[in-house]
Short mmCIF file of C-alpha atoms in Angstrom, two decimals:
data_model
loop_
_atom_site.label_atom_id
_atom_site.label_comp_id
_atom_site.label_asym_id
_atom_site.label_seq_id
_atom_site.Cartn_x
_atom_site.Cartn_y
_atom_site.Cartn_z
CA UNK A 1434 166.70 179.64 -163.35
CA UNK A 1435 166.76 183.48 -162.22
CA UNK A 1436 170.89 184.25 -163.33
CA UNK A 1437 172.06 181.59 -165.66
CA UNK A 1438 173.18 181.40 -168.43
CA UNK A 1439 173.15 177.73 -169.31
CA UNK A 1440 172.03 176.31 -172.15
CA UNK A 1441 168.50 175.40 -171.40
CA UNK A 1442 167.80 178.46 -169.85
CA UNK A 1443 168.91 180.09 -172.66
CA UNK A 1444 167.09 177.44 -175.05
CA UNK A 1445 164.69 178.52 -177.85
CA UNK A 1446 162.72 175.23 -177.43
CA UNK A 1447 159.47 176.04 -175.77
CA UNK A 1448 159.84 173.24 -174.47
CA UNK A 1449 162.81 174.04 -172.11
CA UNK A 1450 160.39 177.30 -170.61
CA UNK A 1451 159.07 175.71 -167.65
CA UNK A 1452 156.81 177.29 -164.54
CA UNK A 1453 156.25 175.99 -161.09
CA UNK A 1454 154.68 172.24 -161.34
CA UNK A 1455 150.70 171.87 -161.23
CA UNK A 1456 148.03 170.64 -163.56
CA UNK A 1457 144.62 170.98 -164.09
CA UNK A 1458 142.30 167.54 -164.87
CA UNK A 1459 138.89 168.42 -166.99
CA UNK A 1460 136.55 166.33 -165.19
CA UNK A 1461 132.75 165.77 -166.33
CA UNK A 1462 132.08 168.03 -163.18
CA UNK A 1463 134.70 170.86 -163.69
CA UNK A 1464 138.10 171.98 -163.42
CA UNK A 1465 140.10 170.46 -160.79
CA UNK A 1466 143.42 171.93 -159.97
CA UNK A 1467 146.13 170.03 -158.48
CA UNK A 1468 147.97 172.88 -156.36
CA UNK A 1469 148.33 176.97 -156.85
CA UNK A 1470 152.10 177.31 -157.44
CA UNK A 1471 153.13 180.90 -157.86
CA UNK A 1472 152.94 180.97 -161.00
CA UNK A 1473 149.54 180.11 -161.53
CA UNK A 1474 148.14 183.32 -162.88
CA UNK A 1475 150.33 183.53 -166.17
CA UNK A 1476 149.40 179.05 -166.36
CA UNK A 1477 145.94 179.65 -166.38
CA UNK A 1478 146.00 182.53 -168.63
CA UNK A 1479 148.44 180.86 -170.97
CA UNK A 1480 146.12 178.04 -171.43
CA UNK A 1481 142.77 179.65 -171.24
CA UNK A 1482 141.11 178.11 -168.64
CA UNK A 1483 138.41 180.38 -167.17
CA UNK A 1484 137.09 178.85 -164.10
CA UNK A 1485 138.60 176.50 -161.34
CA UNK A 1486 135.87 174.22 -159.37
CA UNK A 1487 138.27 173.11 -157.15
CA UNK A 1488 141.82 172.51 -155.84
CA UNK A 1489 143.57 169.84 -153.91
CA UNK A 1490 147.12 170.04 -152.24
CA UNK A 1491 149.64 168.03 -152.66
CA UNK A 1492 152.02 169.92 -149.89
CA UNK A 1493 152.68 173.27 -147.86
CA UNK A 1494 155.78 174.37 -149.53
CA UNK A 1495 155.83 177.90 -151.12
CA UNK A 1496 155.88 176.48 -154.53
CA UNK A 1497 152.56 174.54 -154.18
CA UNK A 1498 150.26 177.53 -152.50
CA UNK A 1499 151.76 180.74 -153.14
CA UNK A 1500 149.89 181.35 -156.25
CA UNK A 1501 146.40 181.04 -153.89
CA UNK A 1502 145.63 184.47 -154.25
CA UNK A 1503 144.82 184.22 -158.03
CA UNK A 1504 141.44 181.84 -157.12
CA UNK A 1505 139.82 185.20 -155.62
CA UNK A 1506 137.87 185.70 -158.91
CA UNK A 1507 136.17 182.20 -158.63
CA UNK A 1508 134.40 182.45 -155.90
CA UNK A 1509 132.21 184.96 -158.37
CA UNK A 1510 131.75 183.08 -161.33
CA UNK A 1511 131.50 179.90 -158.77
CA UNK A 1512 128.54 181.58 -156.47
CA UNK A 1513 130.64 180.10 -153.73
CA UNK A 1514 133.54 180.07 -152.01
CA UNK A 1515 136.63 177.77 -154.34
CA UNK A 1516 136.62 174.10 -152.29
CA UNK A 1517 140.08 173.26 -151.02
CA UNK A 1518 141.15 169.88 -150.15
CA UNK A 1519 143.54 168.95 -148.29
CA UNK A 1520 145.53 167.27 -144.89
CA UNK A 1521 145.74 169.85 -142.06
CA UNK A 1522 149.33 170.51 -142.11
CA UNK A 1523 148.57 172.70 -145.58
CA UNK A 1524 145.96 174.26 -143.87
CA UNK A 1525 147.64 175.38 -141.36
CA UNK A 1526 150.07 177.08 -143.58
CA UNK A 1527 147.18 178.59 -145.98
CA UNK A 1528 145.76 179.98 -143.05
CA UNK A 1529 149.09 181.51 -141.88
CA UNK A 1530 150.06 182.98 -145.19
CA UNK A 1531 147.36 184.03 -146.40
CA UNK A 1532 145.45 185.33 -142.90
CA UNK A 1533 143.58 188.52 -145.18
CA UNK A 1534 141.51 185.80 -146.75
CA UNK A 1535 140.00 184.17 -143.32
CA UNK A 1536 138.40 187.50 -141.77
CA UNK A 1537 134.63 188.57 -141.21
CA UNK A 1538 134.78 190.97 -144.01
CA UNK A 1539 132.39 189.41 -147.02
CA UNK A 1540 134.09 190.14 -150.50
CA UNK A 1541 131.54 192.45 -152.07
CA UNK A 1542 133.59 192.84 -155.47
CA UNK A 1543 135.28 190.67 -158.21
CA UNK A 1544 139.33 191.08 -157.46
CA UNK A 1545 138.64 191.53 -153.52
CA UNK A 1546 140.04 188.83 -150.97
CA UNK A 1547 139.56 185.24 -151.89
CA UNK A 1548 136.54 183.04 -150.11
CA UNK A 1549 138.05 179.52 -149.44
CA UNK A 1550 136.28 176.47 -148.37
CA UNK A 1551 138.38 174.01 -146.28
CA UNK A 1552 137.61 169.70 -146.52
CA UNK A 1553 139.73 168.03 -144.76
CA UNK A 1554 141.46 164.82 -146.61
CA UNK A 1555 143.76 162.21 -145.34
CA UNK A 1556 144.37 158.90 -146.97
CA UNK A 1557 141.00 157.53 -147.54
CA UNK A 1558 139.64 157.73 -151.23
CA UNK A 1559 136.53 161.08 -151.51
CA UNK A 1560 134.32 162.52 -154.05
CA UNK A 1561 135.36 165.81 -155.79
CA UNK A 1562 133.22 167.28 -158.85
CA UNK A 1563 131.62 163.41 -158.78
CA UNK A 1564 134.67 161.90 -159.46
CA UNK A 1565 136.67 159.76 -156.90
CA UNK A 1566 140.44 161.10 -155.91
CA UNK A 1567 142.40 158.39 -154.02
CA UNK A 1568 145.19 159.97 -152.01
CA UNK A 1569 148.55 157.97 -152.43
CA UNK A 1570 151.00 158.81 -149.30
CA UNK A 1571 154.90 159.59 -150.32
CA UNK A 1572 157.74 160.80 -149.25
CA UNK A 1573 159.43 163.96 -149.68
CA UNK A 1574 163.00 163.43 -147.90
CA UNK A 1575 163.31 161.69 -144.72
CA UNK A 1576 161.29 163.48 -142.38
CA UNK A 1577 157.79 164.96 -144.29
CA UNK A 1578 155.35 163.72 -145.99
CA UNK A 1579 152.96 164.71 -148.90
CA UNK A 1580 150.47 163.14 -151.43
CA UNK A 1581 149.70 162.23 -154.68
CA UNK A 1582 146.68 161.47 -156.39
CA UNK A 1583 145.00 158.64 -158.57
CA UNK A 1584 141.93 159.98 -160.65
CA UNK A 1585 140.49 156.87 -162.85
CA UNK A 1586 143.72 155.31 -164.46
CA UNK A 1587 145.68 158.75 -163.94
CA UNK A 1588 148.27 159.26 -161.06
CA UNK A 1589 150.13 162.27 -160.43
CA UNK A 1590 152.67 162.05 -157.66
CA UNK A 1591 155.20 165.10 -157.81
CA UNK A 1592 157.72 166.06 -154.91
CA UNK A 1593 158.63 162.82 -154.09
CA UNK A 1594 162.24 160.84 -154.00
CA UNK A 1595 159.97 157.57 -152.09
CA UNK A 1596 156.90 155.64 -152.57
CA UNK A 1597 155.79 153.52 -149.67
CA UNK A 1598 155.46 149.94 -150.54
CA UNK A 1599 151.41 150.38 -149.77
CA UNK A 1600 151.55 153.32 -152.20
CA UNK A 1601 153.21 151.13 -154.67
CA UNK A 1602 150.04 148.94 -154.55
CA UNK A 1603 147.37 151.90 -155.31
CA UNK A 1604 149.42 153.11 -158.41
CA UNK A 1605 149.47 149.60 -159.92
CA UNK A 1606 147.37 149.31 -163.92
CA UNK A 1607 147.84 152.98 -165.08
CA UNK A 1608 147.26 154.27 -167.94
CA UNK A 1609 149.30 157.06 -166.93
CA UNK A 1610 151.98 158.07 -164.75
CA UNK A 1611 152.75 161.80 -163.77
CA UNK A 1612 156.08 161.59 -161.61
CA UNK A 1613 159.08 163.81 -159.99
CA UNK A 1614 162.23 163.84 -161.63
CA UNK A 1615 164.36 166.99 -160.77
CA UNK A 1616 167.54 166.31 -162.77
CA UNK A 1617 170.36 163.61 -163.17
CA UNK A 1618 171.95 164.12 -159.85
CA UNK A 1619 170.21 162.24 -156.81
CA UNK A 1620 169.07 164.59 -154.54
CA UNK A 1621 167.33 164.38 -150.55
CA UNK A 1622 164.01 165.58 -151.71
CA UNK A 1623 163.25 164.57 -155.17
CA UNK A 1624 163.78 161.33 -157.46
CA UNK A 1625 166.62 161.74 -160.18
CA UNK A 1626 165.49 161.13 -163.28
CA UNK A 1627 167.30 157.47 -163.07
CA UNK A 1628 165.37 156.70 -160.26
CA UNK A 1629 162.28 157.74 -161.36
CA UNK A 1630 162.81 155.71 -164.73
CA UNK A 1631 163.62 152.37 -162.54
CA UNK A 1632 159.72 153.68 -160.43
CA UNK A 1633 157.75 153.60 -163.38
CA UNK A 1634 159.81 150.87 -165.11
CA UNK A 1635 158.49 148.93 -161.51
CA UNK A 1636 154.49 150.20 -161.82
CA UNK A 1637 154.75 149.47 -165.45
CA UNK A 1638 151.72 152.36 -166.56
CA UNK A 1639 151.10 152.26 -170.48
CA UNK A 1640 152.70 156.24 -170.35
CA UNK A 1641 155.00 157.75 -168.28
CA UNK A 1642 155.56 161.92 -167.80
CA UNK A 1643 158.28 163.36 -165.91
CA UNK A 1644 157.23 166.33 -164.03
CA UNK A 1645 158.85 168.96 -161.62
CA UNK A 1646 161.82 169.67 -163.65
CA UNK A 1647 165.09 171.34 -163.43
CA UNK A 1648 167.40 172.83 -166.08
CA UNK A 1649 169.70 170.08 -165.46
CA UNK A 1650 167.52 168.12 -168.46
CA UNK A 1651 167.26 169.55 -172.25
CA UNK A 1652 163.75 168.03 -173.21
CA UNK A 1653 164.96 166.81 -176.64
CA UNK A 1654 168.17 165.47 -175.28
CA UNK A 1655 166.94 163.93 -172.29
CA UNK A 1656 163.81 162.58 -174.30
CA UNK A 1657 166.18 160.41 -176.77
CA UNK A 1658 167.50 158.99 -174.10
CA UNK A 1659 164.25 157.63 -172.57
CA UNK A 1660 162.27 154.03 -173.06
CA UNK A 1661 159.55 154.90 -175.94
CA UNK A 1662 156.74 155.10 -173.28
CA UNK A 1663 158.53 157.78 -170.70
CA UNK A 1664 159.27 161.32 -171.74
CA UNK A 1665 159.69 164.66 -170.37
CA UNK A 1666 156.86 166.55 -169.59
CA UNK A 1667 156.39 170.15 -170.79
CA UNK A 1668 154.07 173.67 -169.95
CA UNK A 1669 151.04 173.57 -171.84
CA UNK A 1670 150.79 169.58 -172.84
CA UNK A 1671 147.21 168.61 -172.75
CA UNK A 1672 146.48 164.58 -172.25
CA UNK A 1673 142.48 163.66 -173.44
CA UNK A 1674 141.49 161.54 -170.71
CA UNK A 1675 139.93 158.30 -171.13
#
């Protein structure tokens, strides 16, 4: 965190160096990015990915879409405009924030304004880069909503301190479980790290990742502290998919 001096933002673990939360799944049909947090430039960089096929949105909030502008090389190596997905609500707010992108003007140059391709997603399962994304509705406080996603046996559901009962039922025989857990502390928005233990502990996936974290948790101390199958997630970790 920008001004402190704890001790995990002062750690020397890589581990404990952590950007804004998305992540990338390396599907038979491409890249698919799971939102463009500001950060995004220096994540794709890092791990030397070269091309994004497409991105869905999880939420509006400035730390899931701020890093849009860094897609405006795709469209080139793409020969089309990058295909967003996502509800209306996050469209609305692309649109606002990022109003340069949506004029007559045609790009004519790698680096100029991004092209962006809106589909519009709700609940209902749909086909991205061949591969079917079911949209799992939660809860981020009392009063909005946002989604996470099941790919195969993979669900990643970040930004969350509730999942629906009917959500409960879509995330049931994982393989693996990508889930918020901001720090100890319960907070309005976002599961603690107890609660999010008792959710998976509930779904029951083989693996469990903790995701969208603060520098309330050290990863080695918090990770000796968790069931075998649950640990901390951390930049850079690559998963094979089955």
């Amino acid at each position: 965190m920008i001004g402190c001096g704890c001790q995990v933002c002062q750690s020397e673990d890589p581990h404990n160096k952590r950007t804004r939360t998305s992540v990338v799944f390396g599907l038979p049909g491409g890249n698919l990015l799971i939102d463009t947090p500001p950060d995004l430039r220096s994540q794709l960089l890092r791990e030397q990915i070269g091309v994004i096929d497409s991105v869905l949105f999880t939420h509006e909030h400035a730390d899931h879409i701020f890093g849009l502008d860094d897609l405006r090389l795709f469209q080139f190596y793409l020969g089309h405009a990058v295909p967003l997905y996502c509800e209306q609500s996050v469209e609305q707010r692309i649109r606002s924030s990022f109003d340069y992108a949506f004029s007559s003007r045609v790009p004519t140059h790698a680096g100029a304004t991004p092209q962006l391709e809106f589909h519009r997603i709700g609940t209902e399962p749909f086909e991205v880069l061949g591969t079917t994304v079911i949209p799992i509705r939660l809860k981020h406080g009392p009063r909005f909503d946002v989604l996470g996603f099941r790919i195969g046996n993979i669900a990643y559901c970040t930004d969350t301190n509730e999942i629906p009962a009917e959500s409960m039922a879509l995330l049931e025989g994982l393989d693996l479980l990508i889930l918020d857990a901001l720090r100890w502390r319960s907070h309005v928005t976002h599961f603690s790290l107890d609660e999010a233990v008792e959710v998976a502990r509930q779904l029951g996936p083989k693996q469990t990742l903790f995701t969208h974290l603060s520098h309330d948790l050290d990863h080695e101390e918090t990770n000796r502290k968790l069931p075998g199958n649950m640990q901390l997630a951390y930049d850079g970790q690559r998963i094979p998919l089955q």
